[in-house]
PDB file of C-alpha atoms in Angstrom:
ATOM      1  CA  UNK X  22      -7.421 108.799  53.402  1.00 90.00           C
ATOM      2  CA  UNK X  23      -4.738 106.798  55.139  1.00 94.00           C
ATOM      3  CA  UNK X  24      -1.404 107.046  53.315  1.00 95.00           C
ATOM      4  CA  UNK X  25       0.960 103.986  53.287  1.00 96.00           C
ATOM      5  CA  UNK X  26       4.730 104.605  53.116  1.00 97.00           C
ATOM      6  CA  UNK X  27       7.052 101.738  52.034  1.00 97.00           C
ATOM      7  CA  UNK X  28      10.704 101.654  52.933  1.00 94.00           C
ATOM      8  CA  UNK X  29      13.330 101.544  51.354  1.00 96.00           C
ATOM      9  CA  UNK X  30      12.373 102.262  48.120  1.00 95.00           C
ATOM     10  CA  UNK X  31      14.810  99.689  46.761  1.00 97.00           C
ATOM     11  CA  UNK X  32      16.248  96.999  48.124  1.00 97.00           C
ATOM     12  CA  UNK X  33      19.658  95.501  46.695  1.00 97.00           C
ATOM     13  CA  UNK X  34      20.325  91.905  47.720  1.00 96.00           C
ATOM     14  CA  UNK X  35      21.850  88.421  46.767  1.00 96.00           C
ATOM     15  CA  UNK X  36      19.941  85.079  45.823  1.00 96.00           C
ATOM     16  CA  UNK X  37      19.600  83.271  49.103  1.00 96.00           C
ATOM     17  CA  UNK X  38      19.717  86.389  51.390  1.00 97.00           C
ATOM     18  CA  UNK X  39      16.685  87.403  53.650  1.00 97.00           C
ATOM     19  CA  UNK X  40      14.760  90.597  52.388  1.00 98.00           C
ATOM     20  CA  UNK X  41      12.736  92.821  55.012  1.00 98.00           C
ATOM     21  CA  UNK X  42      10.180  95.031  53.635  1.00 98.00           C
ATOM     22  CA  UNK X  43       8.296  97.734  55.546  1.00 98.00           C
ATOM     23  CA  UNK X  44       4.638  99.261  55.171  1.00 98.00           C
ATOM     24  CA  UNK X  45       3.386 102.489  57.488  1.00 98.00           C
ATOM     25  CA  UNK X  46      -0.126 103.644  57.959  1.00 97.00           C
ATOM     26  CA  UNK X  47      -0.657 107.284  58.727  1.00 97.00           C
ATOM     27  CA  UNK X  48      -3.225 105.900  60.900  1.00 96.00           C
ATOM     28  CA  UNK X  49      -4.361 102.601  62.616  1.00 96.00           C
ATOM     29  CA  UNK X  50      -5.121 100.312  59.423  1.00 96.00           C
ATOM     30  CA  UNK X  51      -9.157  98.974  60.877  1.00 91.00           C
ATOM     31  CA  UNK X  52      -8.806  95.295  61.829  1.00 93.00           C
ATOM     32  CA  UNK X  53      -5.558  94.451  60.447  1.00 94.00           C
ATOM     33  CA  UNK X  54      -6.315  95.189  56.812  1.00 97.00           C
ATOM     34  CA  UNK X  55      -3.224  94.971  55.214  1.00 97.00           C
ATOM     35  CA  UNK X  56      -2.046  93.165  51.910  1.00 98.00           C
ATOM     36  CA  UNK X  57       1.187  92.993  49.970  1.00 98.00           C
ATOM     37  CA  UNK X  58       0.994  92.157  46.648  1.00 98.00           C
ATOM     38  CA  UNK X  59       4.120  91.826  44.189  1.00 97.00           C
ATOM     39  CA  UNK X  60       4.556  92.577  40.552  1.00 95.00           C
ATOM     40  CA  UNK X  61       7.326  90.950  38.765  1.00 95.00           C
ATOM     41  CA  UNK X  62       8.205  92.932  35.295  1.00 89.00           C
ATOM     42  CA  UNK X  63       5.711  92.753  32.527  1.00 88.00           C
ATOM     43  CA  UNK X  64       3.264  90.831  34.613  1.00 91.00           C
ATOM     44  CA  UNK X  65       0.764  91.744  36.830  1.00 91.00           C
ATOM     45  CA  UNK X  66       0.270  92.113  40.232  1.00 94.00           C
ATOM     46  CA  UNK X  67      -0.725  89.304  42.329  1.00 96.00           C
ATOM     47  CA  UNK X  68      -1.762  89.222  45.989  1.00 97.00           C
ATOM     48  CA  UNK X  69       0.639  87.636  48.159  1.00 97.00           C
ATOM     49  CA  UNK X  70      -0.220  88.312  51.986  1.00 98.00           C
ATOM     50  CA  UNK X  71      -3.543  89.602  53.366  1.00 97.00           C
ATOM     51  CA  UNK X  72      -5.042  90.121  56.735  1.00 96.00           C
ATOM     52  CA  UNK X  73      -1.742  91.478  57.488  1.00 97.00           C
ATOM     53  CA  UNK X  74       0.303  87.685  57.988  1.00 97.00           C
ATOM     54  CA  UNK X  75      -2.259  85.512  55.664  1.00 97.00           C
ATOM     55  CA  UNK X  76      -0.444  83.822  52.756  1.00 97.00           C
ATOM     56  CA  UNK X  77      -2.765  83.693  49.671  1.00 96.00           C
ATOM     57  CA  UNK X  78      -3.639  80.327  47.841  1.00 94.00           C
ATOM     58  CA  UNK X  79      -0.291  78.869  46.631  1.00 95.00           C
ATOM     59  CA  UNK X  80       1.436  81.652  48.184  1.00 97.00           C
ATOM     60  CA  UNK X  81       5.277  79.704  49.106  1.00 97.00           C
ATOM     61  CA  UNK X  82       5.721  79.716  52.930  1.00 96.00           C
ATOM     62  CA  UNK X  83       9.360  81.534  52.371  1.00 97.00           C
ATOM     63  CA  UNK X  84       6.892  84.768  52.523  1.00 98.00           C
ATOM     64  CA  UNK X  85       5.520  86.005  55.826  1.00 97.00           C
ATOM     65  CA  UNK X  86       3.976  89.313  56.999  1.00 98.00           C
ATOM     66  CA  UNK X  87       3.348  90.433  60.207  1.00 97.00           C
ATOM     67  CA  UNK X  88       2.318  93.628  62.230  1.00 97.00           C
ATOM     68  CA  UNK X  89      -0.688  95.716  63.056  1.00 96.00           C
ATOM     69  CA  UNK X  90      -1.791  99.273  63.826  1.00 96.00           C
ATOM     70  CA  UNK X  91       0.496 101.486  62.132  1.00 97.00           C
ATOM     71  CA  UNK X  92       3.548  99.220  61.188  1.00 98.00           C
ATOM     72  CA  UNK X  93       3.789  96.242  58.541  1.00 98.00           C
ATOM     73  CA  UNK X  94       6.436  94.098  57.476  1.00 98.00           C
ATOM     74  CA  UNK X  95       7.217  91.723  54.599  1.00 98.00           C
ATOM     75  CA  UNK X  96       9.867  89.045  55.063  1.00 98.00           C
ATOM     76  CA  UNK X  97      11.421  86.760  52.486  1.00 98.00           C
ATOM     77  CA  UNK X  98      13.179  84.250  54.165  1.00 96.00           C
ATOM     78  CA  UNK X  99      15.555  83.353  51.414  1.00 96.00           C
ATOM     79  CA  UNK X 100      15.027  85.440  47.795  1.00 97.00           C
ATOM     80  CA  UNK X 101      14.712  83.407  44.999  1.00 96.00           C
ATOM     81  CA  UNK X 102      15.174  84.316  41.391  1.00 95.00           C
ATOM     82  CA  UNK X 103      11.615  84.582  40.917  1.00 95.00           C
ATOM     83  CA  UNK X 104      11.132  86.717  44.274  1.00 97.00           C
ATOM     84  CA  UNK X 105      12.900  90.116  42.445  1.00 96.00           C
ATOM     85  CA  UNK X 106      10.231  92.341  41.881  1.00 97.00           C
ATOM     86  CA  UNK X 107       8.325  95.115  42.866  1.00 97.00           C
ATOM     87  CA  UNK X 108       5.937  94.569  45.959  1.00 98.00           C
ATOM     88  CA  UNK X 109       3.172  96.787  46.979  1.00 98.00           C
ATOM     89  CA  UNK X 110       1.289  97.217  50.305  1.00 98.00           C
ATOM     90  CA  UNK X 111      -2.362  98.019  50.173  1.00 97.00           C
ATOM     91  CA  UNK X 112      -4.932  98.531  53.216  1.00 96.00           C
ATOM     92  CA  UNK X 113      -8.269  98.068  52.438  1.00 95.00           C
ATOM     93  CA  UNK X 114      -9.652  98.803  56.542  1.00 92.00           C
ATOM     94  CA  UNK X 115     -11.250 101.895  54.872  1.00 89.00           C
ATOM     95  CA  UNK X 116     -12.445 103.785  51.874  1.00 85.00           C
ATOM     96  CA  UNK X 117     -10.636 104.613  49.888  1.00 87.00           C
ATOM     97  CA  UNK X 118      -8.626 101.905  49.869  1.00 91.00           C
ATOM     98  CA  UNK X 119      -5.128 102.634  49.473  1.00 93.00           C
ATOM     99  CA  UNK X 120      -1.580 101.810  47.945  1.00 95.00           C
ATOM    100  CA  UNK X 121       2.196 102.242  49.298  1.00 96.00           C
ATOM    101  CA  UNK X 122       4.341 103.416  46.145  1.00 95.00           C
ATOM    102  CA  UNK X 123       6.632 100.185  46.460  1.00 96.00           C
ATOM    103  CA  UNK X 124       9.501  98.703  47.090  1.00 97.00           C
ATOM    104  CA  UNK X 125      11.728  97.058  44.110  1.00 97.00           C
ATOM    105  CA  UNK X 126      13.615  94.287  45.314  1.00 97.00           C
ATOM    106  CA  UNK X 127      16.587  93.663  42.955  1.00 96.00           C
ATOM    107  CA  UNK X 128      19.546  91.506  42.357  1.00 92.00           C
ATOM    108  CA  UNK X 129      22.813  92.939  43.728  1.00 91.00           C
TER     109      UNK X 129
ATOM    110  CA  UNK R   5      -9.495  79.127  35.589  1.00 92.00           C
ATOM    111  CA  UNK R   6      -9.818  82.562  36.854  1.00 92.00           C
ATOM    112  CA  UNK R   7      -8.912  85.013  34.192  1.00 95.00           C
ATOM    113  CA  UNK R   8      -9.082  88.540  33.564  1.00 97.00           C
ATOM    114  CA  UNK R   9      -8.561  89.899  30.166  1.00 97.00           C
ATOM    115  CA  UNK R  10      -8.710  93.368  29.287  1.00 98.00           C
ATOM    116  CA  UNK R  11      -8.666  95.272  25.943  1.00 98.00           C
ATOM    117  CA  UNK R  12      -9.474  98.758  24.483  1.00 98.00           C
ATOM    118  CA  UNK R  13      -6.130 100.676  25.447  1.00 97.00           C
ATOM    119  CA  UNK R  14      -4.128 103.078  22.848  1.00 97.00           C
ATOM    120  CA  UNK R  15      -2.664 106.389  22.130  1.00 98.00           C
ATOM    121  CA  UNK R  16      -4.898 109.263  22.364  1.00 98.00           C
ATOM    122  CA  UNK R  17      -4.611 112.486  22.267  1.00 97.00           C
ATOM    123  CA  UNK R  18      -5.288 115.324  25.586  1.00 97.00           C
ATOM    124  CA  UNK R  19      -9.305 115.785  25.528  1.00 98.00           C
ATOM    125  CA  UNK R  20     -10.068 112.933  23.778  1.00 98.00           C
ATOM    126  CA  UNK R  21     -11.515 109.181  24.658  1.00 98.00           C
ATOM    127  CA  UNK R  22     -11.474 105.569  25.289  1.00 98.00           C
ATOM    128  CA  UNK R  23     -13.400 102.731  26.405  1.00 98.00           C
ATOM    129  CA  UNK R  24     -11.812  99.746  28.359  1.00 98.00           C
ATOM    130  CA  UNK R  25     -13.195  96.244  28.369  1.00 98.00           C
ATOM    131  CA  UNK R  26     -12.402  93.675  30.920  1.00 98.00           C
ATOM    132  CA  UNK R  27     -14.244  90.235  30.130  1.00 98.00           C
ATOM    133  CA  UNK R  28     -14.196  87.684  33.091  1.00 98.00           C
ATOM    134  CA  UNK R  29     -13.899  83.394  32.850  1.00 97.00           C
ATOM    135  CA  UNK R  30     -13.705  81.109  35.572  1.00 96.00           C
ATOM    136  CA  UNK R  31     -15.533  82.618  38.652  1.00 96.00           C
ATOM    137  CA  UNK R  32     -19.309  83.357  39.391  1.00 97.00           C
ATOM    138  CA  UNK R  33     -18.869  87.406  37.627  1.00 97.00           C
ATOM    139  CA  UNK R  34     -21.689  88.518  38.834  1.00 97.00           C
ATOM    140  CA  UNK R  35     -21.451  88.078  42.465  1.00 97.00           C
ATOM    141  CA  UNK R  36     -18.376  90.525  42.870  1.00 97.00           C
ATOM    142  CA  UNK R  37     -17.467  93.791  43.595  1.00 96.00           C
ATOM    143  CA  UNK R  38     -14.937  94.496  40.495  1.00 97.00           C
ATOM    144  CA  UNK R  39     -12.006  97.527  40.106  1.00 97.00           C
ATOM    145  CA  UNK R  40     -10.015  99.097  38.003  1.00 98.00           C
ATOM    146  CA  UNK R  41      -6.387 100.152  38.754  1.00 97.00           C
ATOM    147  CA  UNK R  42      -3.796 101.954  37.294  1.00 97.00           C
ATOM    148  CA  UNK R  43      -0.083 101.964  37.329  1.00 95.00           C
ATOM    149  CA  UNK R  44       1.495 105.305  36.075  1.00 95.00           C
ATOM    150  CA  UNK R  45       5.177 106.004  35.270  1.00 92.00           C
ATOM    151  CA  UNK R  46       7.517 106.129  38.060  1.00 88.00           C
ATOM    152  CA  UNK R  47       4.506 105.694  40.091  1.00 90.00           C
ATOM    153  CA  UNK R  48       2.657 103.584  43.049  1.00 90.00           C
ATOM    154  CA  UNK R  49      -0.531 101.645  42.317  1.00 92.00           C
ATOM    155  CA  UNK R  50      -3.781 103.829  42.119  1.00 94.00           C
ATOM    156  CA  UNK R  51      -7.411 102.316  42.367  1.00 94.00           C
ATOM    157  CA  UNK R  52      -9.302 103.824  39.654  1.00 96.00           C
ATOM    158  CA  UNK R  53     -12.991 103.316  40.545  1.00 96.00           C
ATOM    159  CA  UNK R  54     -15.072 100.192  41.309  1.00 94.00           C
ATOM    160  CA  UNK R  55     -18.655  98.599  41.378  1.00 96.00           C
ATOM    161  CA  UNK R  56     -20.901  96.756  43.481  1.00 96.00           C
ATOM    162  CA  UNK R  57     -22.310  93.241  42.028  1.00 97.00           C
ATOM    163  CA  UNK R  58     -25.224  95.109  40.375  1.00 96.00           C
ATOM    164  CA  UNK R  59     -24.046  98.294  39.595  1.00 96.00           C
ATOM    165  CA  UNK R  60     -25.850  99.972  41.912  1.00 96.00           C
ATOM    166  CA  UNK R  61     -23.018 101.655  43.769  1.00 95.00           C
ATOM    167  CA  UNK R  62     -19.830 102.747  41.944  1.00 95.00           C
ATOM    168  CA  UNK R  63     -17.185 104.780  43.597  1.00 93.00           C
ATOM    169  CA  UNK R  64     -14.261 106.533  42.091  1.00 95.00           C
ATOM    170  CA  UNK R  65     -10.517 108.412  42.804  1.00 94.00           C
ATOM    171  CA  UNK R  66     -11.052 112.362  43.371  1.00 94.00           C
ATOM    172  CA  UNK R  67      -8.635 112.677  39.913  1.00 95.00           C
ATOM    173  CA  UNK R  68     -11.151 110.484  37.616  1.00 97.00           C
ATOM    174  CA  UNK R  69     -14.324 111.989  38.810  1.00 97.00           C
ATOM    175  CA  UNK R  70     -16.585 112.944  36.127  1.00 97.00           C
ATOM    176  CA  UNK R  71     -14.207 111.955  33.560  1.00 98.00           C
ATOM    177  CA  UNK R  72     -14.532 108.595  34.013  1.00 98.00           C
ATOM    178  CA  UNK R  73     -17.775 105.891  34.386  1.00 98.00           C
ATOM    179  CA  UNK R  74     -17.300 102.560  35.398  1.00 98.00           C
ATOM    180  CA  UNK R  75     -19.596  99.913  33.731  1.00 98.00           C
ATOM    181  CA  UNK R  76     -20.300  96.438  33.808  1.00 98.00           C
ATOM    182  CA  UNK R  77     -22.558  93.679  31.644  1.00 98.00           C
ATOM    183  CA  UNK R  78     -23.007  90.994  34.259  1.00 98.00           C
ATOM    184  CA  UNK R  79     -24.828  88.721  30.974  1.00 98.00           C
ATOM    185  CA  UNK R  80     -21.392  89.383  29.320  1.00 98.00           C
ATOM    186  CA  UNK R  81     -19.287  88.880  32.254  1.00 98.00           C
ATOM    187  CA  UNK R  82     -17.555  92.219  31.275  1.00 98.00           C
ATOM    188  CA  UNK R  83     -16.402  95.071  33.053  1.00 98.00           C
ATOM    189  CA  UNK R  84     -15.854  98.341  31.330  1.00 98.00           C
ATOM    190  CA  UNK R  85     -13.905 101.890  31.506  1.00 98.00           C
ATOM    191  CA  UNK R  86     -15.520 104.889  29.803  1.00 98.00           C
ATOM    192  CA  UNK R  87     -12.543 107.409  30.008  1.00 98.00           C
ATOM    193  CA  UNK R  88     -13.080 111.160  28.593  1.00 98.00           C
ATOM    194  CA  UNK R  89     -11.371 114.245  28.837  1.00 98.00           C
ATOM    195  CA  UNK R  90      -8.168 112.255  29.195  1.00 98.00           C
ATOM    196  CA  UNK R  91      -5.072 114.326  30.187  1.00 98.00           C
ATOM    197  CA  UNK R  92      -1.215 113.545  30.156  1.00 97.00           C
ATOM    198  CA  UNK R  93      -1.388 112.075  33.694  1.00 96.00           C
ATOM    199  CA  UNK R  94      -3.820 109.487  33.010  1.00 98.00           C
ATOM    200  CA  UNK R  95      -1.379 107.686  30.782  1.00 98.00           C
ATOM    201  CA  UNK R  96      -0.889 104.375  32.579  1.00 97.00           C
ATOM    202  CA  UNK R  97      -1.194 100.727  32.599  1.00 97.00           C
ATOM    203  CA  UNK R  98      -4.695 100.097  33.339  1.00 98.00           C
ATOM    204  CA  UNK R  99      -5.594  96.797  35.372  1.00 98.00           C
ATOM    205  CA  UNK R 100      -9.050  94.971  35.992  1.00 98.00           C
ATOM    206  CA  UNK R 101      -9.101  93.142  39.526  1.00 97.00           C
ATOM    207  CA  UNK R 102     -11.693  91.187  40.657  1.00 97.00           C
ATOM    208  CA  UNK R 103     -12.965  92.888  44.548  1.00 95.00           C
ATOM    209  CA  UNK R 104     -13.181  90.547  46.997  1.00 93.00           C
ATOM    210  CA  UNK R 105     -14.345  92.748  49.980  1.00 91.00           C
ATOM    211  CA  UNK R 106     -11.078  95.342  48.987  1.00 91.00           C
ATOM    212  CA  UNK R 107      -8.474  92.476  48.043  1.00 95.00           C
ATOM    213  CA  UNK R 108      -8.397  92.311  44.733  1.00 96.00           C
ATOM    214  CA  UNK R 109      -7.182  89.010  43.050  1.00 94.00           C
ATOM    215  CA  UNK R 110      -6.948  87.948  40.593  1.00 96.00           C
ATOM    216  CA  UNK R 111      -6.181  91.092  38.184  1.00 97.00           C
ATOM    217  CA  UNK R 112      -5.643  90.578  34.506  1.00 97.00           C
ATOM    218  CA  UNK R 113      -2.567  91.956  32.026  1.00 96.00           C
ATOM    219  CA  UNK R 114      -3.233  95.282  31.819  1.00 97.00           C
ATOM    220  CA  UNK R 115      -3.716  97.458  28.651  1.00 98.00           C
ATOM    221  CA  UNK R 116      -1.792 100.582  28.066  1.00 98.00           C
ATOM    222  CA  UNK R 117      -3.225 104.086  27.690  1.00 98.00           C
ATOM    223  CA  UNK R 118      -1.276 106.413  26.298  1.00 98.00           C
ATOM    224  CA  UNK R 119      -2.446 110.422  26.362  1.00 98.00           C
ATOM    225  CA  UNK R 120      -0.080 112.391  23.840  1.00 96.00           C
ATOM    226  CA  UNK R 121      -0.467 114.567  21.201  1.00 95.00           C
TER     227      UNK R 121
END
């Protein structure tokens, strides 16, 4: 089973600031098959990013992800309110498809 | 519009039972893979187990394994979760997600299980 790590676990930043989040694979994730989904609080999660740097439908362009093999990252240009929340990386290259264990983004 | 809506959670006590129901609007039901997920306490997101369109293949997480059966009524457009023997650690928020060749979106609410005595 590949196991994804996400770093940091939290991530303390401003409105308007530019948040990096990272994903790694304990091995190559096949073809690029990695997704971020976030999860604001009481809601549930929704897909944001798959294919490794496709935004989902109505997905706002101030999120991009990029990477491949081993290494993913999630960027938030410019956090917005809305944008605190918990965000998950998933690959789903192989069975059984897999979850990092998160990174909370919060307001500092 | 796609929606997901699932019901059926509650406290229960270690050993005992539950069924989850997840009824699906807005999409063509029976012509997708469908999962359930779970988010535990202080946890990471877990798939559960999922199905194949006609319920012919049905996979699940090593911890769930012949606890747990994963069901679905493609004339009802509803997916269920028949959980047994459930222990302390299964107590989680437990999502429906419609499969879409391992991305799942969209996923409904969630309904709480709760394993306590």
């Amino acid at each position: 089973e590949i196991v994804l790590t996400q770093s940091p676990g939290t991530l303390s930043l401003s409105p308007g600031e530019r948040a990096t989040l990272s994903c790694r694979a304990s091995q190559s994730v096949s073809n690029g098959y990695l997704a971020w989904y976030q999860q604001r609080p009481g809601q549930a999660p929704r897909l944001l990013v798959y294919g490794a740097s496709s935004r989902a439908t109505g997905i706002p362009d101030r999120f991009s992800g990029s990477g491949s093999g081993t290494d993913f990252t999630l960027t938030i240009s410019r956090l917005e309110a809305e944008d605190f929340a918990v965000y998950y990386c998933q690959q789903y290259g192989s069975f059984p498809r897999t979850f990092g264990q998160g990174t909370k983004v919060e307001i500092k | 519009e796609l929606q997901l809506v699932e019901s059926g959670g509650g406290l229960v006590q270690p050993g005992g039972s539950l069924r989850l129901s997840c009824a699906a609007s807005g999409f063509s039901f029976s012509t997708y893979w469908m999962t359930w997920v779970r988010l535990a306490p202080g946890k990471g997101l877990e798939g559960v187990a999922n199905i194949k369109q006609d319920g012919s293949e049905k996979y699940y997480v090593d911890s769930v394994k012949g606890r747990f059966t994963i069901s679905r009524d493609n004339a009802k457009n509803s997916l269920y979760l028949q959980m047994n023997s459930l222990r302390a650690e299964d107590t989680a928020m437990y999502y429906c997600a419609r499969d879409h060749r391992g991305l799942f979106d969209p996923w409904g609410q969630g309904t709480l299980v709760t394993v306590s005595s």
